[in-house]
Amino acid sequence: MAQDKIVFVYITFPNSEEAQKVGRILLEKRLCGCVNLFTNINSMYWWEGKIESSQEAVLIVKTRESLYPEVEKEVLKNHSYSCPCIAKIEVSEVTPCFYRWLLQETGVEI
C-alpha cells in the first residue's frame, strides 16, 4: 500500500448543531478519525454584492487524502449552504502514532 497522506478538511456551517450532525455522519461512516468543532466564529464575507457578517461554526475533519472525495460528497449532501466552504488542507507531517491511529480508525489494517 502506498502511503496515504493525512489531510484536514476545513468546513464552515451556519451553527454548531449542523456541524455536529455532519461530523457524526463522517465518523459513523469511518471517513475520518476525528473532528474538531469550533463554535461562535465571527465570519465576514462577500455575498450577493455586499459584505455580510454572521456567527458560524467550523468543523475540522482529520482524514486520509484518499477519503477526501467521499468526505466532500457527504458534506455537500448534508449541508444547508448553497455554496459551503469545504477546503482540503494538506498536512506535511504528523507523529507516527497519530498516523497509525488515523489509518486504523478509517479502516486500514496495519
Tab-separated table of C-alpha atoms in Angstrom:
chain	number	residue	atom	x	y	z
A	1	MET	CA	0.000	0.000	0.000
A	2	ALA	CA	1.337	3.393	-0.957
A	3	GLN	CA	1.489	5.805	1.949
A	4	ASP	CA	-1.774	7.747	2.170
A	5	LYS	CA	-1.277	11.372	3.213
A	6	ILE	CA	-3.178	12.950	6.074
A	7	VAL	CA	-5.365	15.948	5.248
A	8	PHE	CA	-7.505	18.249	7.332
A	9	VAL	CA	-10.773	19.452	5.851
A	10	TYR	CA	-11.944	22.902	6.979
A	11	ILE	CA	-15.715	23.375	6.721
A	12	THR	CA	-17.936	26.260	7.840
A	13	PHE	CA	-21.532	25.747	8.990
A	14	PRO	CA	-24.380	28.081	9.975
A	15	ASN	CA	-24.493	26.609	13.503
A	16	SER	CA	-22.945	24.017	15.806
A	17	GLU	CA	-25.921	21.638	15.541
A	18	GLU	CA	-25.443	21.178	11.796
A	19	ALA	CA	-21.670	20.859	12.200
A	20	GLN	CA	-22.136	18.190	14.892
A	21	LYS	CA	-24.623	16.310	12.715
A	22	VAL	CA	-22.233	16.222	9.762
A	23	GLY	CA	-19.262	15.381	11.989
A	24	ARG	CA	-21.138	12.413	13.450
A	25	ILE	CA	-22.098	11.174	9.966
A	26	LEU	CA	-18.457	11.312	8.844
A	27	LEU	CA	-17.310	9.476	11.980
A	28	GLU	CA	-20.017	6.803	11.720
A	29	LYS	CA	-19.065	6.122	8.095
A	30	ARG	CA	-15.367	5.904	9.150
A	31	LEU	CA	-14.491	8.688	6.710
A	32	CYS	CA	-12.372	10.346	9.395
A	33	GLY	CA	-10.748	9.568	12.692
A	34	CYS	CA	-11.603	12.809	14.461
A	35	VAL	CA	-13.402	16.109	14.043
A	36	ASN	CA	-12.836	19.359	15.917
A	37	LEU	CA	-15.760	21.742	16.311
A	38	PHE	CA	-15.253	25.465	16.885
A	39	THR	CA	-18.365	27.443	17.747
A	40	ASN	CA	-19.295	31.133	17.736
A	41	ILE	CA	-16.910	32.049	14.938
A	42	ASN	CA	-17.421	35.611	13.712
A	43	SER	CA	-17.374	35.499	9.910
A	44	MET	CA	-17.349	38.406	7.460
A	45	TYR	CA	-17.660	37.725	3.742
A	46	TRP	CA	-18.904	38.970	0.399
A	47	TRP	CA	-22.322	37.565	-0.539
A	48	GLU	CA	-24.548	38.728	-3.366
A	49	GLY	CA	-22.692	42.005	-3.833
A	50	LYS	CA	-22.379	43.154	-0.237
A	51	ILE	CA	-20.357	42.449	2.879
A	52	GLU	CA	-22.192	40.194	5.313
A	53	SER	CA	-21.422	39.234	8.907
A	54	SER	CA	-22.662	36.184	10.784
A	55	GLN	CA	-21.931	33.663	13.502
A	56	GLU	CA	-20.793	30.305	12.154
A	57	ALA	CA	-19.301	27.042	13.360
A	58	VAL	CA	-16.148	25.482	11.920
A	59	LEU	CA	-15.522	21.764	11.644
A	60	ILE	CA	-12.008	20.449	11.048
A	61	VAL	CA	-12.074	16.874	9.800
A	62	LYS	CA	-8.934	14.742	10.159
A	63	THR	CA	-8.791	12.115	7.431
A	64	ARG	CA	-6.772	10.407	4.708
A	65	GLU	CA	-6.340	12.117	1.340
A	66	SER	CA	-7.872	9.137	-0.468
A	67	LEU	CA	-11.100	9.621	1.531
A	68	TYR	CA	-11.448	13.327	0.689
A	69	PRO	CA	-13.827	12.818	-2.275
A	70	GLU	CA	-16.217	10.816	-0.073
A	71	VAL	CA	-15.950	13.381	2.740
A	72	GLU	CA	-16.789	16.183	0.307
A	73	LYS	CA	-19.736	14.221	-1.115
A	74	GLU	CA	-21.212	13.575	2.366
A	75	VAL	CA	-20.749	17.183	3.443
A	76	LEU	CA	-22.440	18.517	0.299
A	77	LYS	CA	-25.309	16.056	0.764
A	78	ASN	CA	-25.916	17.164	4.361
A	79	HIS	CA	-25.015	20.885	4.297
A	80	SER	CA	-27.622	23.642	4.251
A	81	TYR	CA	-25.477	26.263	2.454
A	82	SER	CA	-25.829	26.513	-1.325
A	83	CYS	CA	-22.071	27.178	-1.577
A	84	PRO	CA	-20.305	25.832	1.532
A	85	CYS	CA	-16.621	26.344	2.240
A	86	ILE	CA	-15.023	22.899	2.092
A	87	ALA	CA	-11.245	23.308	1.954
A	88	LYS	CA	-8.724	20.460	1.932
A	89	ILE	CA	-5.546	21.359	3.808
A	90	GLU	CA	-2.503	19.209	3.137
A	91	VAL	CA	-0.609	18.191	6.264
A	92	SER	CA	3.125	17.821	5.742
A	93	GLU	CA	3.886	15.810	8.868
A	94	VAL	CA	2.177	14.099	11.785
A	95	THR	CA	3.552	11.955	14.560
A	96	PRO	CA	3.878	8.267	13.657
A	97	CYS	CA	1.463	7.211	16.406
A	98	PHE	CA	-1.215	9.671	15.176
A	99	TYR	CA	-0.712	8.480	11.602
A	100	ARG	CA	-1.174	4.814	12.585
A	101	TRP	CA	-4.180	5.655	14.735
A	102	LEU	CA	-5.870	7.608	11.928
A	103	LEU	CA	-5.245	4.818	9.448
A	104	GLN	CA	-6.746	2.248	11.808
A	105	GLU	CA	-9.794	4.372	12.614
A	106	THR	CA	-10.514	4.844	8.906
A	107	GLY	CA	-10.341	1.167	8.040
A	108	VAL	CA	-6.728	0.479	7.108
A	109	GLU	CA	-5.251	-2.684	8.608
A	110	ILE	CA	-1.736	-2.145	9.873
